[in-house]
Coordinates of C-alpha atoms and ligand atoms in Angstrom, one line a residue:
Chain A
X60 CA 109.8 152.3 118.7
X61 CA 109.2 148.6 119.3
X62 CA 106.2 149.4 121.3
X63 CA 104.9 151.6 118.5
X64 CA 105.3 148.8 115.9
X65 CA 103.7 146.3 118.3
X66 CA 100.8 148.6 118.7
X67 CA 100.4 148.8 115.0
X68 CA 100.3 145.0 114.9
X69 CA 97.6 144.8 117.6
X70 CA 95.5 147.4 115.7
X71 CA 95.9 145.6 112.4
X72 CA 95.1 142.2 113.8
X73 CA 92.3 143.5 116.0
X74 CA 90.8 145.2 113.0
X75 CA 91.1 141.9 111.0
X76 CA 89.4 140.0 113.8
X77 CA 86.7 142.6 114.1
X78 CA 85.8 142.5 110.4
X79 CA 86.1 138.7 110.3
X80 CA 83.7 138.3 113.2
X81 CA 80.9 139.7 111.1
X82 CA 77.5 138.9 112.7
X83 CA 79.0 138.5 116.1
X84 CA 80.6 142.0 115.9
X85 CA 77.3 143.4 114.7
X86 CA 75.4 141.7 117.5
X87 CA 77.7 143.2 120.1
X88 CA 77.6 146.6 118.4
X89 CA 73.8 146.5 118.4
X90 CA 73.6 145.8 122.2
X91 CA 76.2 148.5 122.9
X92 CA 74.5 151.0 120.7
X93 CA 71.0 150.4 122.3
X94 CA 72.6 150.8 125.8
X95 CA 74.4 153.9 124.7
X96 CA 71.3 155.4 123.0
X97 CA 69.3 155.0 126.2
X98 CA 72.2 156.4 128.2
X99 CA 72.3 159.4 125.8
X100 CA 68.6 159.8 126.1
X101 CA 68.7 159.8 129.9
X102 CA 71.7 162.0 130.0
X103 CA 69.9 164.5 127.9
X104 CA 67.0 164.6 130.3
X105 CA 69.3 164.9 133.2
X106 CA 71.3 167.6 131.6
X107 CA 68.2 169.6 130.7
X108 CA 66.6 169.3 134.1
X109 CA 69.8 170.2 135.8
X110 CA 70.3 173.2 133.5
X111 CA 66.7 174.3 134.0
X112 CA 67.0 174.1 137.7
X113 CA 70.2 176.0 137.8
X114 CA 68.7 178.7 135.6
X115 CA 65.6 178.8 137.8
X116 CA 67.7 179.2 140.8
X117 CA 69.9 181.9 139.3
X118 CA 67.4 183.6 137.1
X119 CA 63.9 182.6 138.4
X120 CA 60.9 183.7 136.4
X121 CA 58.8 186.4 138.1
X122 CA 55.4 187.5 137.3
X123 CA 54.5 191.1 138.0
X124 CA 50.7 191.6 138.1
X125 CA 49.5 195.0 137.3
X126 CA 46.4 196.7 138.7
X127 CA 43.2 196.1 136.7
X128 CA 43.0 199.7 135.5
X129 CA 46.5 199.7 133.9
X130 CA 46.5 200.4 130.2
X131 CA 48.6 198.4 127.7
X132 CA 50.7 201.5 127.1
X133 CA 51.6 201.8 130.8
X134 CA 52.4 198.1 130.8
X135 CA 54.7 198.5 127.8
X136 CA 56.5 201.5 129.3
X137 CA 57.1 199.5 132.5
X138 CA 58.4 196.6 130.5
X139 CA 60.8 198.9 128.6
X140 CA 62.0 200.3 131.9
X141 CA 62.5 196.9 133.4
X142 CA 64.6 195.8 130.4
X143 CA 67.1 198.6 131.3
X144 CA 67.7 197.3 134.8
X145 CA 70.7 195.1 135.6
X146 CA 69.9 191.4 136.3
X147 CA 66.7 191.4 134.3
X148 CA 66.2 189.3 131.1
X149 CA 63.4 187.8 129.0
X150 CA 60.9 190.6 129.7
X151 CA 57.5 189.9 128.3
X152 CA 54.3 191.7 128.7
X153 CA 51.4 189.3 129.0
X154 CA 48.0 190.6 127.8
X155 CA 44.9 189.3 129.6
X156 CA 43.8 187.2 126.6
X157 CA 47.2 185.5 126.3
X158 CA 47.3 184.9 130.0
X159 CA 43.9 183.3 129.9
X160 CA 44.9 181.1 127.0
X161 CA 47.9 179.8 128.9
X162 CA 45.8 179.2 132.0
X163 CA 43.2 177.4 129.9
X164 CA 45.8 175.1 128.4
X165 CA 47.1 174.2 131.8
X166 CA 43.7 174.0 133.6
X167 CA 40.9 173.3 131.1
X168 CA 38.4 174.2 133.8
X169 CA 39.6 177.8 133.9
X170 CA 38.7 178.1 130.2
X171 CA 35.2 177.0 130.9
X172 CA 34.8 179.5 133.7
X173 CA 36.1 182.3 131.5
X174 CA 33.5 181.5 128.8
X175 CA 30.7 181.9 131.4
X176 CA 32.1 185.3 132.5
X177 CA 31.4 188.4 130.5
X178 CA 34.9 189.8 130.9
X179 CA 38.4 188.4 131.2
X180 CA 39.1 188.7 134.9
X181 CA 42.9 188.5 134.4
X182 CA 44.9 191.7 134.7
X183 CA 48.0 192.7 132.6
X184 CA 51.1 191.0 133.8
X185 CA 54.8 191.1 133.0
X186 CA 56.9 187.9 132.9
X187 CA 60.6 188.3 133.4
X188 CA 63.7 186.6 134.7
X189 CA 65.4 188.2 137.6
X190 CA 68.9 187.3 138.7
X191 CA 68.6 186.3 142.3
X192 CA 71.4 188.6 143.4
X193 CA 69.7 191.6 141.9
X194 CA 66.1 190.8 143.1
X195 CA 66.2 193.1 146.1
X196 CA 67.3 196.2 144.2
X197 CA 64.8 195.6 141.4
X198 CA 61.9 195.3 143.9
X199 CA 63.1 198.5 145.4
X200 CA 63.1 200.2 142.0
X201 CA 59.5 199.0 141.5
X202 CA 58.2 200.6 144.7
X203 CA 57.3 204.0 143.2
X204 CA 55.1 202.3 140.5
X205 CA 51.6 202.2 141.8
X206 CA 50.4 200.1 138.9
X207 CA 52.3 197.2 140.4
X208 CA 49.7 195.1 142.2
X209 CA 51.8 192.2 143.3
X210 CA 55.1 190.4 142.5
X211 CA 55.0 186.6 142.3
X212 CA 58.2 184.6 142.6
X213 CA 58.4 180.8 142.3
X214 CA 60.9 180.2 145.0
X215 CA 58.7 178.1 147.2
X216 CA 58.6 175.0 144.9
X217 CA 62.2 175.0 143.8
X218 CA 63.4 172.9 146.7
X219 CA 60.6 170.4 145.9
X220 CA 61.8 170.2 142.3
X221 CA 65.3 169.7 143.5
X222 CA 64.5 166.7 145.6
X223 CA 62.6 165.2 142.6
X224 CA 65.6 165.9 140.4
X225 CA 68.0 164.1 142.7
X226 CA 65.6 161.1 142.8
X227 CA 65.5 161.2 139.0
X228 CA 69.3 161.4 138.7
X229 CA 69.7 158.5 141.1
X230 CA 67.3 156.5 139.0
X231 CA 69.1 157.4 135.8
X232 CA 72.5 156.4 137.3
X233 CA 71.0 153.1 138.3
X234 CA 69.7 152.4 134.8
X235 CA 73.0 153.5 133.3
X236 CA 74.9 151.2 135.5
X237 CA 72.7 148.3 134.5
X238 CA 73.1 149.1 130.9
X239 CA 76.9 149.3 131.2
X240 CA 76.9 145.9 133.0
X241 CA 74.8 144.4 130.2
X242 CA 77.1 145.8 127.5
X243 CA 80.2 144.6 129.3
X244 CA 78.7 141.2 129.7
X245 CA 77.8 141.1 126.0
X246 CA 81.2 142.2 124.8
X247 CA 82.9 139.8 127.2
X248 CA 80.9 136.8 125.8
X249 CA 81.2 137.8 122.2
X250 CA 85.0 138.1 122.5
X251 CA 85.0 134.7 124.3
X252 CA 83.2 133.2 121.3
X253 CA 85.6 134.7 118.8
X254 CA 88.5 133.4 120.9
X255 CA 86.8 130.0 120.8
X256 CA 86.4 130.3 117.0
X257 CA 90.1 131.0 116.6
X258 CA 91.3 128.4 119.0
X259 CA 93.1 126.6 116.3
X260 CA 95.2 129.6 115.3
X261 CA 95.8 130.4 118.9
X262 CA 97.1 126.9 119.6
X263 CA 99.4 127.1 116.5
X264 CA 100.8 130.4 117.6
X265 CA 101.4 129.1 121.1
X266 CA 103.1 125.9 119.9
X267 CA 105.6 127.9 117.9
X268 CA 106.3 130.1 120.8
X269 CA 104.3 133.3 120.3
X270 CA 104.3 135.8 123.2
X271 CA 100.9 136.0 124.9
X272 CA 100.6 139.7 124.4
X273 CA 100.5 139.2 120.6
X274 CA 97.8 136.6 121.0
X275 CA 95.7 138.5 123.6
X276 CA 96.0 142.2 122.5
X277 CA 94.3 141.9 119.2
X278 CA 91.2 140.6 121.0
X279 CA 91.3 143.6 123.3
X280 CA 91.5 145.8 120.2
X281 CA 88.5 143.9 118.7
X282 CA 86.4 144.7 121.8
X283 CA 87.5 148.3 121.9
X284 CA 86.5 148.7 118.3
X285 CA 83.1 147.2 119.2
X286 CA 82.8 149.8 122.0
X287 CA 83.9 152.6 119.8
X288 CA 81.5 151.8 116.9
X289 CA 78.6 150.9 119.3
X290 CA 79.3 154.2 121.2
X291 CA 79.2 156.4 118.1
X292 CA 76.1 154.6 116.7
X293 CA 74.3 154.7 120.0
X294 CA 75.1 158.4 120.6
X295 CA 73.8 159.3 117.1
X296 CA 70.7 157.1 117.5
X297 CA 70.0 158.6 121.0
X298 CA 70.3 162.1 119.8
X299 CA 68.2 161.3 116.7
X300 CA 65.6 159.9 119.1
X301 CA 65.6 163.1 121.1
X302 CA 65.0 165.2 118.0
X303 CA 62.1 163.0 117.0
X304 CA 60.6 163.1 120.4
X305 CA 61.0 166.8 120.7
X306 CA 59.5 167.5 117.3
X307 CA 56.5 165.2 117.7
X308 CA 55.6 165.2 121.4
X309 CA 57.3 167.8 123.5
X310 CA 56.1 170.8 121.5
X311 CA 52.7 170.1 122.9
X312 CA 53.8 170.9 126.4
X313 CA 54.4 174.6 125.8
X314 CA 53.4 175.5 129.3
X315 CA 56.3 173.4 130.5
X316 CA 59.1 175.5 128.9
X317 CA 61.9 173.2 129.7
X318 CA 60.3 170.2 128.0
X319 CA 59.5 172.0 124.8
X320 CA 62.9 173.7 124.7
X321 CA 64.9 170.5 125.5
X322 CA 68.4 170.9 124.0
X323 CA 70.7 168.2 122.8
X324 CA 73.8 167.4 124.9
X325 CA 76.9 169.5 124.5
X326 CA 79.8 167.9 122.6
X327 CA 81.8 167.3 125.8
X328 CA 79.0 165.0 127.0
X329 CA 79.0 163.1 123.8
X330 CA 82.7 162.7 124.0
X331 CA 82.3 161.4 127.6
X332 CA 79.6 158.9 126.5
X333 CA 81.7 157.5 123.6
X334 CA 84.7 157.3 126.0
X335 CA 82.5 155.3 128.4
X336 CA 81.6 153.0 125.5
X337 CA 85.3 152.5 124.5
X338 CA 86.2 151.8 128.1
X339 CA 83.5 149.2 128.3
X340 CA 84.8 147.5 125.2
X341 CA 88.4 147.6 126.4
X342 CA 87.6 146.3 129.9
X343 CA 85.3 143.5 128.8
X344 CA 87.6 142.2 126.0
X345 CA 90.8 142.5 128.1
X346 CA 89.0 140.4 130.7
X347 CA 88.0 137.8 128.1
X348 CA 91.5 137.8 126.5
X349 CA 93.3 137.4 129.8
X350 CA 91.5 134.1 130.2
X351 CA 93.3 132.6 127.2
X352 CA 95.5 130.0 128.8
X353 CA 98.9 128.7 127.9
X354 CA 98.8 125.3 126.1
Chain B
X211 CA 120.8 119.3 124.4
X212 CA 117.9 116.8 124.8
X213 CA 117.7 114.4 127.7
X214 CA 115.1 111.9 128.6
X215 CA 115.4 110.4 132.2
X216 CA 113.2 107.5 132.9
X217 CA 110.4 109.0 130.9
X218 CA 107.0 107.3 130.7
X219 CA 104.0 108.9 129.1
X220 CA 100.5 107.6 129.8
X221 CA 97.6 109.5 128.2
X222 CA 94.4 110.1 130.0
X223 CA 92.6 107.0 128.6
X224 CA 95.4 104.8 130.0
X225 CA 97.2 104.7 126.6
X226 CA 100.9 104.1 127.4
X227 CA 102.8 105.9 124.6
X228 CA 106.3 105.8 126.1
X229 CA 107.8 103.5 128.7
X230 CA 111.0 104.1 130.7
X231 CA 112.8 106.0 128.0
X232 CA 116.4 107.1 128.7
X233 CA 118.3 108.9 126.0
X234 CA 120.5 111.9 125.3
X235 CA 120.9 113.8 122.1
X236 CA 123.9 116.1 122.1
X237 CA 124.3 119.6 120.8
X238 CA 124.7 119.7 117.1
X239 CA 123.7 116.1 116.6
X240 CA 121.6 114.8 113.7
X241 CA 119.4 111.9 114.7
X242 CA 116.4 109.9 113.4
X243 CA 113.5 108.6 115.4
X244 CA 111.8 105.7 113.8
X245 CA 109.3 102.9 114.5
X246 CA 105.9 101.7 113.3
X247 CA 102.9 103.9 113.4
X248 CA 101.6 104.3 117.0
X249 CA 105.1 103.6 118.5
X250 CA 105.2 106.9 120.3
X251 CA 107.3 109.1 117.9
X252 CA 105.0 112.1 117.9
X253 CA 104.7 111.8 121.7
X254 CA 108.5 111.8 122.0
X255 CA 108.7 115.0 120.0
X256 CA 105.8 116.6 121.9
X257 CA 107.5 116.0 125.2
X258 CA 110.6 117.9 124.0
X259 CA 108.8 121.2 123.2
X260 CA 106.4 120.7 126.1
X261 CA 103.2 120.2 124.2
X262 CA 103.0 117.3 126.6
X263 CA 104.5 116.7 130.0
X264 CA 106.0 113.3 131.1
X265 CA 103.8 111.2 133.4
X266 CA 107.0 109.9 135.0
X267 CA 110.6 111.0 134.7
X268 CA 112.1 114.2 133.4
X269 CA 112.6 115.7 130.0
X270 CA 115.4 118.3 129.7
X271 CA 115.8 120.4 126.5
X272 CA 118.1 123.4 126.2
X273 CA 119.1 122.9 129.8
X274 CA 115.5 123.3 130.9
X275 CA 113.4 120.7 132.8
X276 CA 110.1 120.9 131.0
X277 CA 108.2 120.1 134.1
X278 CA 109.8 123.0 136.0
X279 CA 108.9 125.6 133.4
X280 CA 106.5 128.2 134.5
X281 CA 103.6 129.0 132.2
X282 CA 105.0 132.4 131.2
X283 CA 108.3 130.9 130.4
X284 CA 106.9 128.5 127.8
X285 CA 106.9 130.9 124.8
X286 CA 110.6 131.8 125.2
X287 CA 111.4 128.1 125.7
X288 CA 109.6 127.1 122.5
X289 CA 111.1 129.9 120.5
X290 CA 114.4 128.1 120.5
X291 CA 112.8 124.9 119.1
X292 CA 111.6 124.8 115.5
X293 CA 108.9 122.2 114.9
X294 CA 107.7 120.7 111.6
X295 CA 104.3 119.3 112.6
X296 CA 103.0 116.1 111.1
X297 CA 99.8 118.0 110.3
X298 CA 101.7 121.1 109.3
X299 CA 99.6 123.5 111.5
X300 CA 99.6 126.3 109.0
X301 CA 97.3 129.3 109.6
X302 CA 94.5 128.6 107.0
X303 CA 93.3 132.2 106.5
X304 CA 96.8 133.6 105.9
X305 CA 98.9 133.5 102.8
X306 CA 102.2 131.5 102.7
X307 CA 104.1 134.7 103.1
X308 CA 101.9 135.9 106.0
X309 CA 102.2 132.5 107.7
X310 CA 105.9 133.0 108.0
X311 CA 106.1 136.8 108.6
X312 CA 103.3 136.5 111.1
X313 CA 105.1 133.9 113.1
X314 CA 108.3 136.0 113.1
X315 CA 106.2 138.9 114.2
X316 CA 104.6 137.1 117.2
X317 CA 108.0 135.8 118.1
X318 CA 108.9 139.4 118.6
X319 CA 111.3 140.0 115.7
X320 CA 111.8 143.5 114.4
X321 CA 109.8 144.6 111.4
X322 CA 112.9 145.4 109.2
X323 CA 114.0 141.7 109.5
X324 CA 110.7 140.1 108.5
X325 CA 110.4 140.3 104.7
X326 CA 114.0 139.4 103.8
X327 CA 114.0 136.5 106.3
X328 CA 110.7 135.2 105.1
X329 CA 111.8 135.2 101.4
X330 CA 115.1 133.6 102.4
X331 CA 113.5 130.6 104.0
X332 CA 110.9 130.3 101.2
X333 CA 113.8 130.1 98.8
X334 CA 115.4 127.4 100.9
X335 CA 112.4 125.2 100.3
X336 CA 111.9 126.4 96.7
X337 CA 108.5 127.9 97.2
X338 CA 109.2 131.7 97.0
X339 CA 106.9 131.9 93.9
X340 CA 103.9 130.7 95.9
X341 CA 104.3 133.4 98.6
X342 CA 100.8 134.9 97.9
X343 CA 98.9 131.6 97.9
X344 CA 96.8 130.3 100.7
X345 CA 97.7 126.9 102.3
X346 CA 94.6 125.2 100.8
X347 CA 95.8 126.2 97.3
X348 CA 99.0 124.1 97.8
X349 CA 99.5 120.4 97.5
X350 CA 100.3 118.4 100.6
X351 CA 104.0 118.3 99.7
X352 CA 104.1 122.1 99.3
X353 CA 102.3 122.7 102.6
X354 CA 104.9 120.4 104.2
X355 CA 107.7 122.5 102.7
X356 CA 106.0 125.7 104.0
X357 CA 105.9 124.1 107.5
X358 CA 109.6 123.3 107.2
X359 CA 110.3 126.9 106.1
X360 CA 108.4 128.2 109.1
X361 CA 110.3 125.9 111.5
X362 CA 113.6 127.2 110.2
X363 CA 112.7 130.9 110.0
X364 CA 114.0 131.9 113.5
X365 CA 117.2 129.8 113.4
X366 CA 116.2 127.5 116.3
X367 CA 118.7 125.7 118.5
X368 CA 116.8 122.5 118.1
X369 CA 114.8 121.4 115.0
X370 CA 112.2 118.7 115.4
X371 CA 110.5 117.3 112.4
X372 CA 107.5 114.8 112.5
X373 CA 107.4 112.8 109.2
X374 CA 108.7 115.8 107.2
X375 CA 108.9 113.8 104.0
X376 CA 105.7 111.9 104.4
X377 CA 104.1 113.8 101.5
X378 CA 107.1 114.3 99.3
X379 CA 108.3 112.3 96.4
X380 CA 111.8 110.6 96.8
X381 CA 113.8 113.3 95.0
X382 CA 112.2 116.1 96.9
X383 CA 112.7 114.1 100.1
X384 CA 116.4 114.0 99.5
X385 CA 116.5 117.7 98.8
X386 CA 114.8 118.4 102.1
X387 CA 117.2 116.1 103.9
X388 CA 120.1 117.9 102.4
X389 CA 118.5 121.1 103.7
X390 CA 118.2 119.6 107.2
X391 CA 121.9 118.6 107.0
X392 CA 122.8 122.1 106.0
X393 CA 120.9 123.5 109.0
X394 CA 122.6 120.9 111.2
X395 CA 126.0 121.9 109.9
X396 CA 125.4 125.4 111.3
X397 CA 125.0 124.0 114.8
X398 CA 121.3 123.2 115.1
X399 CA 120.5 119.9 116.7
X400 CA 118.2 118.0 114.4
X401 CA 115.8 115.2 115.3
X402 CA 113.6 113.7 112.6
X403 CA 110.8 111.3 113.2
X404 CA 110.2 109.1 110.2
X405 CA 109.2 105.6 109.2
X406 CA 111.0 105.9 105.8
X407 CA 113.6 103.2 106.1
X408 CA 115.2 103.9 102.7
X409 CA 116.0 107.4 103.8
X410 CA 117.4 106.3 107.1
X411 CA 119.6 103.8 105.3
X412 CA 120.9 106.4 102.9
X413 CA 121.6 109.1 105.4
X414 CA 123.7 106.9 107.8
X415 CA 122.9 108.9 110.9
X416 CA 122.2 108.0 114.5
X417 CA 118.9 106.2 114.7
X418 CA 116.6 105.8 117.7
X419 CA 114.1 103.0 117.3
X420 CA 110.7 103.1 119.1
X421 CA 108.4 100.1 119.5
X422 CA 105.3 100.2 121.6
X423 CA 106.9 103.0 123.6
X424 CA 110.2 101.2 124.3
X425 CA 113.3 102.9 122.9
X426 CA 116.3 101.0 121.4
X427 CA 119.3 102.5 119.8
X428 CA 120.9 101.6 116.5
X429 CA 124.2 103.2 115.6
X430 CA 125.7 102.8 112.1
Ligands
ADP675 N1 96.3 112.8 122.9 C1 96.3 111.4 123.0 N2 95.4 110.8 123.8 C2 95.4 109.5 124.0 N3 96.2 108.7 123.4 C3 97.1 109.2 122.5 C4 97.2 110.6 122.3 N4 98.2 110.8 121.4 C5 98.7 109.6 121.1 N5 98.1 108.6 121.8 C6 98.4 107.2 121.7 O1 99.8 107.0 122.1 C7 100.4 106.1 121.2 C8 101.6 106.7 120.5 O2 101.1 107.7 119.6 P1 102.0 108.6 118.7 O3 103.0 109.2 119.7 O4 101.2 109.5 117.9 O5 102.8 107.5 117.8 P2 103.5 107.7 116.4 O6 103.7 109.2 116.2 O7 104.7 106.9 116.5 O8 102.5 107.2 115.4 C9 99.3 105.6 120.3 O9 98.8 104.4 120.8 C10 98.3 106.7 120.3 O10 97.0 106.1 120.1
MG676 MG1 103.1 110.5 114.6

């Protein structure tokens, strides 16, 4: 009960400090929210790359190229059949024109070559995702179809992507650690300044015999509030930034599906990022408050 | 209750504020500490509640040697000593009521106790109607009475007052003295630093006289 009442006191006093600190609080919140926004941004990239790679591994995209004399009707029928198979998803029949457009987007030179040719040299193809576990049976099921020219699977470059991804995640972790340190340093110093600004009150409280916890805890609450508000603002700012980037830039990279389809973080990630921010505030301000000495 | 053994206090700049002071003030006593300005009265009081430590000798208050106190023991030690500071030391951005309630709070008193107790001491100094004002809205004399109310609020074993009537007119000074006597009659040891000779004459209490850091005793 006593603990509960004390806690209420810390919160009330901490809140009062927080609002009284005005510009200083805002400065601290600004630094925290910039850090958290960048961390949100990088976490989103990490999350999407990771998600994409997992999906690629589990359900890699295959291209089934059909012989050049295959009709569109035959291609459609095969697509329908494939859709009924277990472990198959996202089946799409790619007409030669579409295939060329995609190719031209990726390699402009291919477009030039096509223009100089009379006919489109590309055959019909079917793009689809195949669950790795089901791949063998599906290949078996395709054996009787003579219109299947070749099956192309992207396995060979997955391991390369994975090593890039682990380098990227190391880099992201490094940046995040630097940002966390910078935020902690900022909060620590801002709280030290507010402690200095209230030195008079602190001295009075000590001279009449106040317990240190009542003097120190409100400053810890103040820092925690900075962490909380900086965290929320930063997460909002970061995800706003991602929406803008996605809307204005990433849609251009349609041939890199994971870039154009980048998703925002799931709520649990946001909760984690805000908790991280709160922890930074609590840690830095507790450290600063613990340095208030007895007079 | 309060003992000075061979106490000297030399401040950093070499200012000698007290010199070889030996004195005891018993439990439940009422005493004055007087002397000209700069004689060392404030220093004497500061040594008792351990705002300062003696340069030589020992100060014992409430059976505790102030030099031997560990840092974390200081708050509990000071809780038993009520101090009326010469410069009041009120919290500027809190109301009169908050100044008193807040102090009770940080001394660890239960919430149920705070309001009634705060109004009780404000009534004692006759300022309950100013409870919602800020210190800067009060006159010097009123601030002084708030400082007195705060010093009394947790029923200390020792009450130290540094020029507590310095800003009060004579009538009010006598009222405040009567209040100190009342507190004293309940067992609190009271020590008042003042250079108001009239008052000392009227009160007929034990008087310690300080001059350039040397202590002499006058009993009436
Ligand atoms: N913090 C301090 N640093 C240096 N000298 C001080 C300090 N406090 C008091 N003194 C000096 O000690 C002497 C006694 O001061 P004080 O105890 O305040 O006397 P009183 O309260 O009787 O006027 C004075 O000479 C004063 O200048
Ligand atoms: Mg003085």
